[in-house]
Amino acid sequence: MYSRQFLTAAAAAAAIIFAPPCCLAATDPRVQAALALDTPCNGVSTTPDGRLFVLYARVDGTQAQGLPEVVEWVNGTGVPYPDARWNSYAAGAGADPAATLVRVNSQRVAPDGSLWLVDTGSPGFGAPVLLPGGPKLVVVDTVADTVSRVYRMGNVTKSGSLLDDIRFNWAAGKAYLTDAGVGALIVLDLETGRAVRLLEGHLSVQAFTPASGEGKYLRRSGRAAGSGSGSGSGSGSSSSSSSFTYMYADQLEVSPDARYLYYQPASGGMSRVETARLDEAFYNSSAASLDVLGAHVEPFALTPGTGGTAIDAEGSLYVSDTDRQAVEKVYANGTRTTLVRDERLLWVDAMWIDGMGRLWMPAAQLNRGVPFSTSGESGIVKPLYVYFIDIGVGPSPIDHE
């Protein structure tokens, strides 16, 4: 049973992170730079044959320049992917939000090798979702380099929603998503395209504290909604009485045996629920009720404020710590240890484990971006980097190769 005791513990942990640090590890030689970029990157994914896809998070004010969001990295250059037309959306320019990428929040290569793009359908941080056609999942056939399917998500998306990220339970024919703007989980039937919102209103999909980075709570910029800049980790919400930014159900992972879905808000505190319960709730409205389904949710790990996660073949999770510039390793029993701490790991967002046993860590500096600047100006220091570290274990086999 989920209880407020877990949130009380989370509050205590949140107080600790804002205590003056005694020291910060300078650089760890195990951390190697893979890419140097002029634009924040909040996610990369690779294919077994060596292709690399990069997602830009335009929190540095460059969205208005009409630059692409999703690229394939070819010979040191980002090439719009799947093509320039899909990357051509510009607010107010007459672009069709149903047929272009409005603002992609995450991307990943699926178990079958296709590239999935999670489009929030919101043209800027804090801006309303363009319903019904804006929010969608765009599936790209990476052999033909063309869009093979578009899942329309308008029926499970609200004006203040943010489709945040996706994970797969391929054998069950399901995918799971988080809504970081209006906290909820979403279960998608991969064959029919039907989707259902679950657990909205449950404590586990809410944020007890604001998101934070480098020891400071994030506050919304007054120009965030109109700037066209996107957030990599979540649209979040801001109450009328303050400018603090809350990011609700955000990171998620599926265990290698597909038994559990792990998820958490960006401010930390990871929960888990059996995928069988979610799949049952997909078909049964009684099982989907908050009282019934919520009773099966349990606290899993007292994780820190986080930009992104990954899971390996042994079931260990990797959780970035946006305040300590670190990555934590959370074992399958919920215990955790610090994998690496390095001053260069500034807001590590969606991580990726490749087939060579390397953990990719995009240092996106999102907390320094325009949406979280009270002055409305970017504090991001360029160039930005995507790093990797050898962890000696490959990805979860049900997630990707």
PDB file of N, CA and C in Angstrom, residues 96-191:
ATOM      1  N   ASP A  96       0.971  21.928 -40.068  1.00  0.00           N
ATOM      2  CA  ASP A  96      -0.028  21.019 -39.525  1.00  0.00           C
ATOM      3  C   ASP A  96       0.570  20.266 -38.342  1.00  0.00           C
ATOM      4  N   PRO A  97       0.068  20.502 -37.109  1.00  0.00           N
ATOM      5  CA  PRO A  97       0.651  19.816 -35.951  1.00  0.00           C
ATOM      6  C   PRO A  97       0.445  18.310 -35.979  1.00  0.00           C
ATOM      7  N   ALA A  98      -0.497  17.837 -36.776  1.00  0.00           N
ATOM      8  CA  ALA A  98      -0.730  16.399 -36.866  1.00  0.00           C
ATOM      9  C   ALA A  98       0.259  15.714 -37.792  1.00  0.00           C
ATOM     10  N   ALA A  99       0.914  16.488 -38.650  1.00  0.00           N
ATOM     11  CA  ALA A  99       1.798  15.902 -39.663  1.00  0.00           C
ATOM     12  C   ALA A  99       3.232  16.372 -39.542  1.00  0.00           C
ATOM     13  N   THR A 100       3.551  17.087 -38.467  1.00  0.00           N
ATOM     14  CA  THR A 100       4.918  17.534 -38.206  1.00  0.00           C
ATOM     15  C   THR A 100       5.230  17.312 -36.733  1.00  0.00           C
ATOM     16  N   LEU A 101       6.499  17.372 -36.382  1.00  0.00           N
ATOM     17  CA  LEU A 101       6.921  17.206 -34.993  1.00  0.00           C
ATOM     18  C   LEU A 101       6.826  18.554 -34.295  1.00  0.00           C
ATOM     19  N   VAL A 102       5.857  18.687 -33.393  1.00  0.00           N
ATOM     20  CA  VAL A 102       5.638  19.962 -32.712  1.00  0.00           C
ATOM     21  C   VAL A 102       6.735  20.202 -31.680  1.00  0.00           C
ATOM     22  N   ARG A 103       6.872  19.287 -30.742  1.00  0.00           N
ATOM     23  CA  ARG A 103       7.962  19.358 -29.751  1.00  0.00           C
ATOM     24  C   ARG A 103       8.165  17.964 -29.182  1.00  0.00           C
ATOM     25  N   VAL A 104       9.199  17.324 -29.621  1.00  0.00           N
ATOM     26  CA  VAL A 104       9.494  15.956 -29.194  1.00  0.00           C
ATOM     27  C   VAL A 104      10.195  15.999 -27.847  1.00  0.00           C
ATOM     28  N   ASN A 105       9.678  15.222 -26.903  1.00  0.00           N
ATOM     29  CA  ASN A 105      10.257  15.221 -25.568  1.00  0.00           C
ATOM     30  C   ASN A 105      11.175  14.030 -25.324  1.00  0.00           C
ATOM     31  N   SER A 106      10.991  12.966 -26.093  1.00  0.00           N
ATOM     32  CA  SER A 106      11.862  11.802 -25.931  1.00  0.00           C
ATOM     33  C   SER A 106      11.859  10.980 -27.208  1.00  0.00           C
ATOM     34  N   GLN A 107      12.911  10.199 -27.366  1.00  0.00           N
ATOM     35  CA  GLN A 107      13.044   9.305 -28.513  1.00  0.00           C
ATOM     36  C   GLN A 107      13.831   8.084 -28.083  1.00  0.00           C
ATOM     37  N   ARG A 108      13.508   6.953 -28.683  1.00  0.00           N
ATOM     38  CA  ARG A 108      14.280   5.749 -28.378  1.00  0.00           C
ATOM     39  C   ARG A 108      14.050   4.692 -29.448  1.00  0.00           C
ATOM     40  N   VAL A 109      15.083   3.899 -29.636  1.00  0.00           N
ATOM     41  CA  VAL A 109      14.994   2.764 -30.541  1.00  0.00           C
ATOM     42  C   VAL A 109      14.310   1.622 -29.792  1.00  0.00           C
ATOM     43  N   ALA A 110      13.282   1.060 -30.406  1.00  0.00           N
ATOM     44  CA  ALA A 110      12.483   0.004 -29.793  1.00  0.00           C
ATOM     45  C   ALA A 110      13.114  -1.364 -30.029  1.00  0.00           C
ATOM     46  N   PRO A 111      12.562  -2.419 -29.406  1.00  0.00           N
ATOM     47  CA  PRO A 111      13.130  -3.760 -29.585  1.00  0.00           C
ATOM     48  C   PRO A 111      13.191  -4.229 -31.032  1.00  0.00           C
ATOM     49  N   ASP A 112      12.298  -3.734 -31.892  1.00  0.00           N
ATOM     50  CA  ASP A 112      12.313  -4.167 -33.290  1.00  0.00           C
ATOM     51  C   ASP A 112      13.193  -3.288 -34.169  1.00  0.00           C
ATOM     52  N   GLY A 113      13.900  -2.328 -33.560  1.00  0.00           N
ATOM     53  CA  GLY A 113      14.801  -1.466 -34.309  1.00  0.00           C
ATOM     54  C   GLY A 113      14.182  -0.190 -34.828  1.00  0.00           C
ATOM     55  N   SER A 114      12.878  -0.014 -34.657  1.00  0.00           N
ATOM     56  CA  SER A 114      12.231   1.230 -35.082  1.00  0.00           C
ATOM     57  C   SER A 114      12.548   2.345 -34.088  1.00  0.00           C
ATOM     58  N   LEU A 115      12.467   3.584 -34.555  1.00  0.00           N
ATOM     59  CA  LEU A 115      12.710   4.745 -33.707  1.00  0.00           C
ATOM     60  C   LEU A 115      11.369   5.368 -33.347  1.00  0.00           C
ATOM     61  N   TRP A 116      11.116   5.519 -32.041  1.00  0.00           N
ATOM     62  CA  TRP A 116       9.860   6.079 -31.552  1.00  0.00           C
ATOM     63  C   TRP A 116      10.101   7.493 -31.045  1.00  0.00           C
ATOM     64  N   LEU A 117       9.282   8.420 -31.521  1.00  0.00           N
ATOM     65  CA  LEU A 117       9.372   9.822 -31.144  1.00  0.00           C
ATOM     66  C   LEU A 117       8.120  10.204 -30.367  1.00  0.00           C
ATOM     67  N   VAL A 118       8.300  10.680 -29.144  1.00  0.00           N
ATOM     68  CA  VAL A 118       7.178  11.077 -28.295  1.00  0.00           C
ATOM     69  C   VAL A 118       6.983  12.579 -28.434  1.00  0.00           C
ATOM     70  N   ASP A 119       5.944  12.966 -29.163  1.00  0.00           N
ATOM     71  CA  ASP A 119       5.662  14.374 -29.451  1.00  0.00           C
ATOM     72  C   ASP A 119       4.634  14.892 -28.456  1.00  0.00           C
ATOM     73  N   THR A 120       5.032  15.878 -27.661  1.00  0.00           N
ATOM     74  CA  THR A 120       4.131  16.449 -26.659  1.00  0.00           C
ATOM     75  C   THR A 120       2.934  17.147 -27.287  1.00  0.00           C
ATOM     76  N   GLY A 121       3.109  17.676 -28.490  1.00  0.00           N
ATOM     77  CA  GLY A 121       2.047  18.450 -29.117  1.00  0.00           C
ATOM     78  C   GLY A 121       1.926  19.855 -28.578  1.00  0.00           C
ATOM     79  N   SER A 122       2.850  20.251 -27.711  1.00  0.00           N
ATOM     80  CA  SER A 122       2.874  21.606 -27.151  1.00  0.00           C
ATOM     81  C   SER A 122       4.033  22.371 -27.773  1.00  0.00           C
ATOM     82  N   PRO A 123       3.780  23.534 -28.369  1.00  0.00           N
ATOM     83  CA  PRO A 123       4.852  24.238 -29.081  1.00  0.00           C
ATOM     84  C   PRO A 123       5.896  24.890 -28.190  1.00  0.00           C
ATOM     85  N   GLY A 124       5.628  24.994 -26.885  1.00  0.00           N
ATOM     86  CA  GLY A 124       6.611  25.606 -26.001  1.00  0.00           C
ATOM     87  C   GLY A 124       6.348  25.239 -24.564  1.00  0.00           C
ATOM     88  N   PHE A 125       7.346  25.393 -23.731  1.00  0.00           N
ATOM     89  CA  PHE A 125       7.213  25.055 -22.318  1.00  0.00           C
ATOM     90  C   PHE A 125       6.066  25.851 -21.696  1.00  0.00           C
ATOM     91  N   GLY A 126       5.095  25.142 -21.123  1.00  0.00           N
ATOM     92  CA  GLY A 126       3.953  25.793 -20.506  1.00  0.00           C
ATOM     93  C   GLY A 126       2.847  26.155 -21.471  1.00  0.00           C
ATOM     94  N   ALA A 127       3.078  25.997 -22.768  1.00  0.00           N
ATOM     95  CA  ALA A 127       2.052  26.313 -23.761  1.00  0.00           C
ATOM     96  C   ALA A 127       1.042  25.174 -23.842  1.00  0.00           C
ATOM     97  N   PRO A 128      -0.239  25.482 -24.096  1.00  0.00           N
ATOM     98  CA  PRO A 128      -1.253  24.426 -24.189  1.00  0.00           C
ATOM     99  C   PRO A 128      -0.946  23.438 -25.306  1.00  0.00           C
ATOM    100  N   VAL A 129      -1.352  22.204 -25.085  1.00  0.00           N
ATOM    101  CA  VAL A 129      -1.202  21.168 -26.098  1.00  0.00           C
ATOM    102  C   VAL A 129      -2.131  21.468 -27.270  1.00  0.00           C
ATOM    103  N   LEU A 130      -1.647  21.280 -28.474  1.00  0.00           N
ATOM    104  CA  LEU A 130      -2.450  21.509 -29.678  1.00  0.00           C
ATOM    105  C   LEU A 130      -3.296  20.270 -29.941  1.00  0.00           C
ATOM    106  N   LEU A 131      -4.506  20.290 -29.407  1.00  0.00           N
ATOM    107  CA  LEU A 131      -5.409  19.152 -29.537  1.00  0.00           C
ATOM    108  C   LEU A 131      -6.311  19.324 -30.754  1.00  0.00           C
ATOM    109  N   PRO A 132      -6.702  18.239 -31.422  1.00  0.00           N
ATOM    110  CA  PRO A 132      -6.379  16.855 -31.052  1.00  0.00           C
ATOM    111  C   PRO A 132      -5.126  16.294 -31.718  1.00  0.00           C
ATOM    112  N   GLY A 133      -4.603  16.953 -32.766  1.00  0.00           N
ATOM    113  CA  GLY A 133      -3.586  16.320 -33.597  1.00  0.00           C
ATOM    114  C   GLY A 133      -2.164  16.425 -33.118  1.00  0.00           C
ATOM    115  N   GLY A 134      -1.876  17.360 -32.196  1.00  0.00           N
ATOM    116  CA  GLY A 134      -0.499  17.596 -31.791  1.00  0.00           C
ATOM    117  C   GLY A 134       0.164  16.449 -31.059  1.00  0.00           C
ATOM    118  N   PRO A 135      -0.444  15.948 -29.966  1.00  0.00           N
ATOM    119  CA  PRO A 135       0.209  14.874 -29.205  1.00  0.00           C
ATOM    120  C   PRO A 135       0.138  13.544 -29.947  1.00  0.00           C
ATOM    121  N   LYS A 136       1.292  12.903 -30.094  1.00  0.00           N
ATOM    122  CA  LYS A 136       1.334  11.684 -30.904  1.00  0.00           C
ATOM    123  C   LYS A 136       2.638  10.935 -30.675  1.00  0.00           C
ATOM    124  N   LEU A 137       2.636   9.700 -31.105  1.00  0.00           N
ATOM    125  CA  LEU A 137       3.843   8.884 -31.158  1.00  0.00           C
ATOM    126  C   LEU A 137       4.134   8.615 -32.620  1.00  0.00           C
ATOM    127  N   VAL A 138       5.297   9.022 -33.056  1.00  0.00           N
ATOM    128  CA  VAL A 138       5.687   8.840 -34.450  1.00  0.00           C
ATOM    129  C   VAL A 138       6.713   7.712 -34.513  1.00  0.00           C
ATOM    130  N   VAL A 139       6.386   6.668 -35.253  1.00  0.00           N
ATOM    131  CA  VAL A 139       7.253   5.496 -35.369  1.00  0.00           C
ATOM    132  C   VAL A 139       7.961   5.544 -36.720  1.00  0.00           C
ATOM    133  N   VAL A 140       9.287   5.481 -36.683  1.00  0.00           N
ATOM    134  CA  VAL A 140      10.080   5.571 -37.904  1.00  0.00           C
ATOM    135  C   VAL A 140      10.740   4.229 -38.192  1.00  0.00           C
ATOM    136  N   ASP A 141      10.525   3.729 -39.378  1.00  0.00           N
ATOM    137  CA  ASP A 141      11.210   2.530 -39.859  1.00  0.00           C
ATOM    138  C   ASP A 141      12.645   2.935 -40.195  1.00  0.00           C
ATOM    139  N   THR A 142      13.605   2.460 -39.415  1.00  0.00           N
ATOM    140  CA  THR A 142      14.985   2.896 -39.609  1.00  0.00           C
ATOM    141  C   THR A 142      15.682   2.177 -40.760  1.00  0.00           C
ATOM    142  N   VAL A 143      15.014   1.212 -41.369  1.00  0.00           N
ATOM    143  CA  VAL A 143      15.553   0.588 -42.581  1.00  0.00           C
ATOM    144  C   VAL A 143      15.166   1.422 -43.796  1.00  0.00           C
ATOM    145  N   ALA A 144      13.870   1.779 -43.856  1.00  0.00           N
ATOM    146  CA  ALA A 144      13.383   2.591 -44.975  1.00  0.00           C
ATOM    147  C   ALA A 144      13.550   4.086 -44.719  1.00  0.00           C
ATOM    148  N   ASP A 145      13.818   4.459 -43.450  1.00  0.00           N
ATOM    149  CA  ASP A 145      13.949   5.869 -43.056  1.00  0.00           C
ATOM    150  C   ASP A 145      12.683   6.661 -43.370  1.00  0.00           C
ATOM    151  N   THR A 146      11.539   6.032 -43.119  1.00  0.00           N
ATOM    152  CA  THR A 146      10.250   6.687 -43.327  1.00  0.00           C
ATOM    153  C   THR A 146       9.335   6.401 -42.139  1.00  0.00           C
ATOM    154  N   VAL A 147       8.358   7.264 -41.938  1.00  0.00           N
ATOM    155  CA  VAL A 147       7.384   7.067 -40.866  1.00  0.00           C
ATOM    156  C   VAL A 147       6.483   5.893 -41.229  1.00  0.00           C
ATOM    157  N   SER A 148       6.425   4.900 -40.338  1.00  0.00           N
ATOM    158  CA  SER A 148       5.625   3.703 -40.596  1.00  0.00           C
ATOM    159  C   SER A 148       4.273   3.741 -39.904  1.00  0.00           C
ATOM    160  N   ARG A 149       4.169   4.512 -38.812  1.00  0.00           N
ATOM    161  CA  ARG A 149       2.888   4.600 -38.108  1.00  0.00           C
ATOM    162  C   ARG A 149       2.896   5.821 -37.204  1.00  0.00           C
ATOM    163  N   VAL A 150       1.721   6.391 -37.017  1.00  0.00           N
ATOM    164  CA  VAL A 150       1.532   7.480 -36.070  1.00  0.00           C
ATOM    165  C   VAL A 150       0.398   7.090 -35.131  1.00  0.00           C
ATOM    166  N   TYR A 151       0.695   7.032 -33.841  1.00  0.00           N
ATOM    167  CA  TYR A 151      -0.326   6.780 -32.824  1.00  0.00           C
ATOM    168  C   TYR A 151      -0.852   8.130 -32.343  1.00  0.00           C
ATOM    169  N   ARG A 152      -2.141   8.359 -32.510  1.00  0.00           N
ATOM    170  CA  ARG A 152      -2.761   9.606 -32.079  1.00  0.00           C
ATOM    171  C   ARG A 152      -3.093   9.522 -30.593  1.00  0.00           C
ATOM    172  N   MET A 153      -2.593  10.480 -29.823  1.00  0.00           N
ATOM    173  CA  MET A 153      -2.736  10.435 -28.369  1.00  0.00           C
ATOM    174  C   MET A 153      -3.646  11.535 -27.825  1.00  0.00           C
ATOM    175  N   GLY A 154      -4.355  12.227 -28.713  1.00  0.00           N
ATOM    176  CA  GLY A 154      -5.203  13.321 -28.269  1.00  0.00           C
ATOM    177  C   GLY A 154      -6.299  12.904 -27.317  1.00  0.00           C
ATOM    178  N   ASN A 155      -6.781  11.665 -27.432  1.00  0.00           N
ATOM    179  CA  ASN A 155      -7.879  11.222 -26.574  1.00  0.00           C
ATOM    180  C   ASN A 155      -7.437  10.935 -25.144  1.00  0.00           C
ATOM    181  N   VAL A 156      -6.126  10.809 -24.898  1.00  0.00           N
ATOM    182  CA  VAL A 156      -5.642  10.579 -23.531  1.00  0.00           C
ATOM    183  C   VAL A 156      -4.745  11.723 -23.065  1.00  0.00           C
ATOM    184  N   THR A 157      -4.822  12.841 -23.753  1.00  0.00           N
ATOM    185  CA  THR A 157      -3.985  13.998 -23.442  1.00  0.00           C
ATOM    186  C   THR A 157      -4.860  15.192 -23.108  1.00  0.00           C
ATOM    187  N   LYS A 158      -4.450  15.950 -22.099  1.00  0.00           N
ATOM    188  CA  LYS A 158      -5.183  17.138 -21.689  1.00  0.00           C
ATOM    189  C   LYS A 158      -4.416  18.390 -22.099  1.00  0.00           C
ATOM    190  N   SER A 159      -5.075  19.530 -21.977  1.00  0.00           N
ATOM    191  CA  SER A 159      -4.444  20.780 -22.411  1.00  0.00           C
ATOM    192  C   SER A 159      -3.124  21.030 -21.701  1.00  0.00           C
ATOM    193  N   GLY A 160      -3.047  20.656 -20.426  1.00  0.00           N
ATOM    194  CA  GLY A 160      -1.827  20.868 -19.656  1.00  0.00           C
ATOM    195  C   GLY A 160      -0.928  19.659 -19.577  1.00  0.00           C
ATOM    196  N   SER A 161      -1.201  18.648 -20.388  1.00  0.00           N
ATOM    197  CA  SER A 161      -0.411  17.413 -20.354  1.00  0.00           C
ATOM    198  C   SER A 161       0.973  17.612 -20.945  1.00  0.00           C
ATOM    199  N   LEU A 162       1.840  16.672 -20.625  1.00  0.00           N
ATOM    200  CA  LEU A 162       3.110  16.542 -21.325  1.00  0.00           C
ATOM    201  C   LEU A 162       3.416  15.063 -21.472  1.00  0.00           C
ATOM    202  N   LEU A 163       3.215  14.531 -22.670  1.00  0.00           N
ATOM    203  CA  LEU A 163       3.652  13.164 -22.935  1.00  0.00           C
ATOM    204  C   LEU A 163       5.160  13.147 -22.778  1.00  0.00           C
ATOM    205  N   ASP A 164       5.631  12.415 -21.794  1.00  0.00           N
ATOM    206  CA  ASP A 164       7.026  12.578 -21.398  1.00  0.00           C
ATOM    207  C   ASP A 164       7.956  11.530 -21.991  1.00  0.00           C
ATOM    208  N   ASP A 165       7.655  10.261 -21.758  1.00  0.00           N
ATOM    209  CA  ASP A 165       8.576   9.213 -22.211  1.00  0.00           C
ATOM    210  C   ASP A 165       7.807   7.918 -22.383  1.00  0.00           C
ATOM    211  N   ILE A 166       8.455   6.930 -22.970  1.00  0.00           N
ATOM    212  CA  ILE A 166       7.803   5.663 -23.306  1.00  0.00           C
ATOM    213  C   ILE A 166       8.738   4.499 -23.033  1.00  0.00           C
ATOM    214  N   ARG A 167       8.144   3.365 -22.590  1.00  0.00           N
ATOM    215  CA  ARG A 167       8.861   2.099 -22.473  1.00  0.00           C
ATOM    216  C   ARG A 167       7.941   0.993 -22.976  1.00  0.00           C
ATOM    217  N   PHE A 168       8.541  -0.162 -23.282  1.00  0.00           N
ATOM    218  CA  PHE A 168       7.807  -1.206 -23.983  1.00  0.00           C
ATOM    219  C   PHE A 168       7.706  -2.497 -23.180  1.00  0.00           C
ATOM    220  N   ASN A 169       6.576  -3.178 -23.377  1.00  0.00           N
ATOM    221  CA  ASN A 169       6.395  -4.561 -22.951  1.00  0.00           C
ATOM    222  C   ASN A 169       5.966  -5.302 -24.211  1.00  0.00           C
ATOM    223  N   TRP A 170       6.942  -5.528 -25.076  1.00  0.00           N
ATOM    224  CA  TRP A 170       6.692  -5.977 -26.447  1.00  0.00           C
ATOM    225  C   TRP A 170       5.910  -7.282 -26.489  1.00  0.00           C
ATOM    226  N   ALA A 171       6.257  -8.235 -25.620  1.00  0.00           N
ATOM    227  CA  ALA A 171       5.600  -9.541 -25.633  1.00  0.00           C
ATOM    228  C   ALA A 171       4.120  -9.433 -25.304  1.00  0.00           C
ATOM    229  N   ALA A 172       3.769  -8.469 -24.474  1.00  0.00           N
ATOM    230  CA  ALA A 172       2.367  -8.262 -24.099  1.00  0.00           C
ATOM    231  C   ALA A 172       1.645  -7.331 -25.058  1.00  0.00           C
ATOM    232  N   GLY A 173       2.385  -6.778 -26.022  1.00  0.00           N
ATOM    233  CA  GLY A 173       1.765  -5.869 -26.976  1.00  0.00           C
ATOM    234  C   GLY A 173       1.391  -4.531 -26.382  1.00  0.00           C
ATOM    235  N   LYS A 174       2.138  -4.095 -25.376  1.00  0.00           N
ATOM    236  CA  LYS A 174       1.809  -2.851 -24.691  1.00  0.00           C
ATOM    237  C   LYS A 174       3.020  -1.920 -24.627  1.00  0.00           C
ATOM    238  N   ALA A 175       2.718  -0.646 -24.518  1.00  0.00           N
ATOM    239  CA  ALA A 175       3.725   0.366 -24.206  1.00  0.00           C
ATOM    240  C   ALA A 175       3.181   1.208 -23.070  1.00  0.00           C
ATOM    241  N   TYR A 176       4.080   1.770 -22.283  1.00  0.00           N
ATOM    242  CA  TYR A 176       3.699   2.597 -21.140  1.00  0.00           C
ATOM    243  C   TYR A 176       4.322   3.973 -21.296  1.00  0.00           C
ATOM    244  N   LEU A 177       3.541   4.998 -20.977  1.00  0.00           N
ATOM    245  CA  LEU A 177       4.017   6.373 -21.063  1.00  0.00           C
ATOM    246  C   LEU A 177       3.708   7.096 -19.764  1.00  0.00           C
ATOM    247  N   THR A 178       4.435   8.196 -19.538  1.00  0.00           N
ATOM    248  CA  THR A 178       4.147   9.075 -18.414  1.00  0.00           C
ATOM    249  C   THR A 178       3.641  10.415 -18.926  1.00  0.00           C
ATOM    250  N   ASP A 179       2.780  11.036 -18.125  1.00  0.00           N
ATOM    251  CA  ASP A 179       2.306  12.396 -18.378  1.00  0.00           C
ATOM    252  C   ASP A 179       2.874  13.260 -17.262  1.00  0.00           C
ATOM    253  N   ALA A 180       3.879  14.060 -17.588  1.00  0.00           N
ATOM    254  CA  ALA A 180       4.561  14.876 -16.587  1.00  0.00           C
ATOM    255  C   ALA A 180       3.853  16.190 -16.318  1.00  0.00           C
ATOM    256  N   GLY A 181       2.889  16.554 -17.162  1.00  0.00           N
ATOM    257  CA  GLY A 181       2.173  17.805 -16.980  1.00  0.00           C
ATOM    258  C   GLY A 181       0.955  17.656 -16.101  1.00  0.00           C
ATOM    259  N   VAL A 182       0.176  16.603 -16.326  1.00  0.00           N
ATOM    260  CA  VAL A 182      -0.977  16.242 -15.496  1.00  0.00           C
ATOM    261  C   VAL A 182      -0.723  14.806 -15.084  1.00  0.00           C
ATOM    262  N   GLY A 183      -0.126  14.609 -13.930  1.00  0.00           N
ATOM    263  CA  GLY A 183       0.436  13.324 -13.544  1.00  0.00           C
ATOM    264  C   GLY A 183      -0.461  12.128 -13.816  1.00  0.00           C
ATOM    265  N   ALA A 184       0.039  11.174 -14.581  1.00  0.00           N
ATOM    266  CA  ALA A 184      -0.688   9.944 -14.879  1.00  0.00           C
ATOM    267  C   ALA A 184       0.236   8.989 -15.614  1.00  0.00           C
ATOM    268  N   LEU A 185      -0.153   7.724 -15.629  1.00  0.00           N
ATOM    269  CA  LEU A 185       0.443   6.742 -16.522  1.00  0.00           C
ATOM    270  C   LEU A 185      -0.519   6.507 -17.677  1.00  0.00           C
ATOM    271  N   ILE A 186       0.018   6.149 -18.827  1.00  0.00           N
ATOM    272  CA  ILE A 186      -0.794   5.839 -19.999  1.00  0.00           C
ATOM    273  C   ILE A 186      -0.359   4.479 -20.521  1.00  0.00           C
ATOM    274  N   VAL A 187      -1.326   3.605 -20.746  1.00  0.00           N
ATOM    275  CA  VAL A 187      -1.057   2.291 -21.327  1.00  0.00           C
ATOM    276  C   VAL A 187      -1.571   2.300 -22.761  1.00  0.00           C
ATOM    277  N   LEU A 188      -0.720   1.880 -23.688  1.00  0.00           N
ATOM    278  CA  LEU A 188      -1.039   1.876 -25.111  1.00  0.00           C
ATOM    279  C   LEU A 188      -1.013   0.456 -25.651  1.00  0.00           C
ATOM    280  N   ASP A 189      -2.065   0.074 -26.364  1.00  0.00           N
ATOM    281  CA  ASP A 189      -2.085  -1.197 -27.078  1.00  0.00           C
ATOM    282  C   ASP A 189      -1.392  -0.987 -28.420  1.00  0.00           C
ATOM    283  N   LEU A 190      -0.294  -1.680 -28.629  1.00  0.00           N
ATOM    284  CA  LEU A 190       0.522  -1.438 -29.817  1.00  0.00           C
ATOM    285  C   LEU A 190      -0.164  -1.860 -31.110  1.00  0.00           C
ATOM    286  N   GLU A 191      -1.073  -2.812 -31.031  1.00  0.00           N
ATOM    287  CA  GLU A 191      -1.754  -3.274 -32.240  1.00  0.00           C
ATOM    288  C   GLU A 191      -2.911  -2.359 -32.617  1.00  0.00           C
TER     289      GLU A 191
END
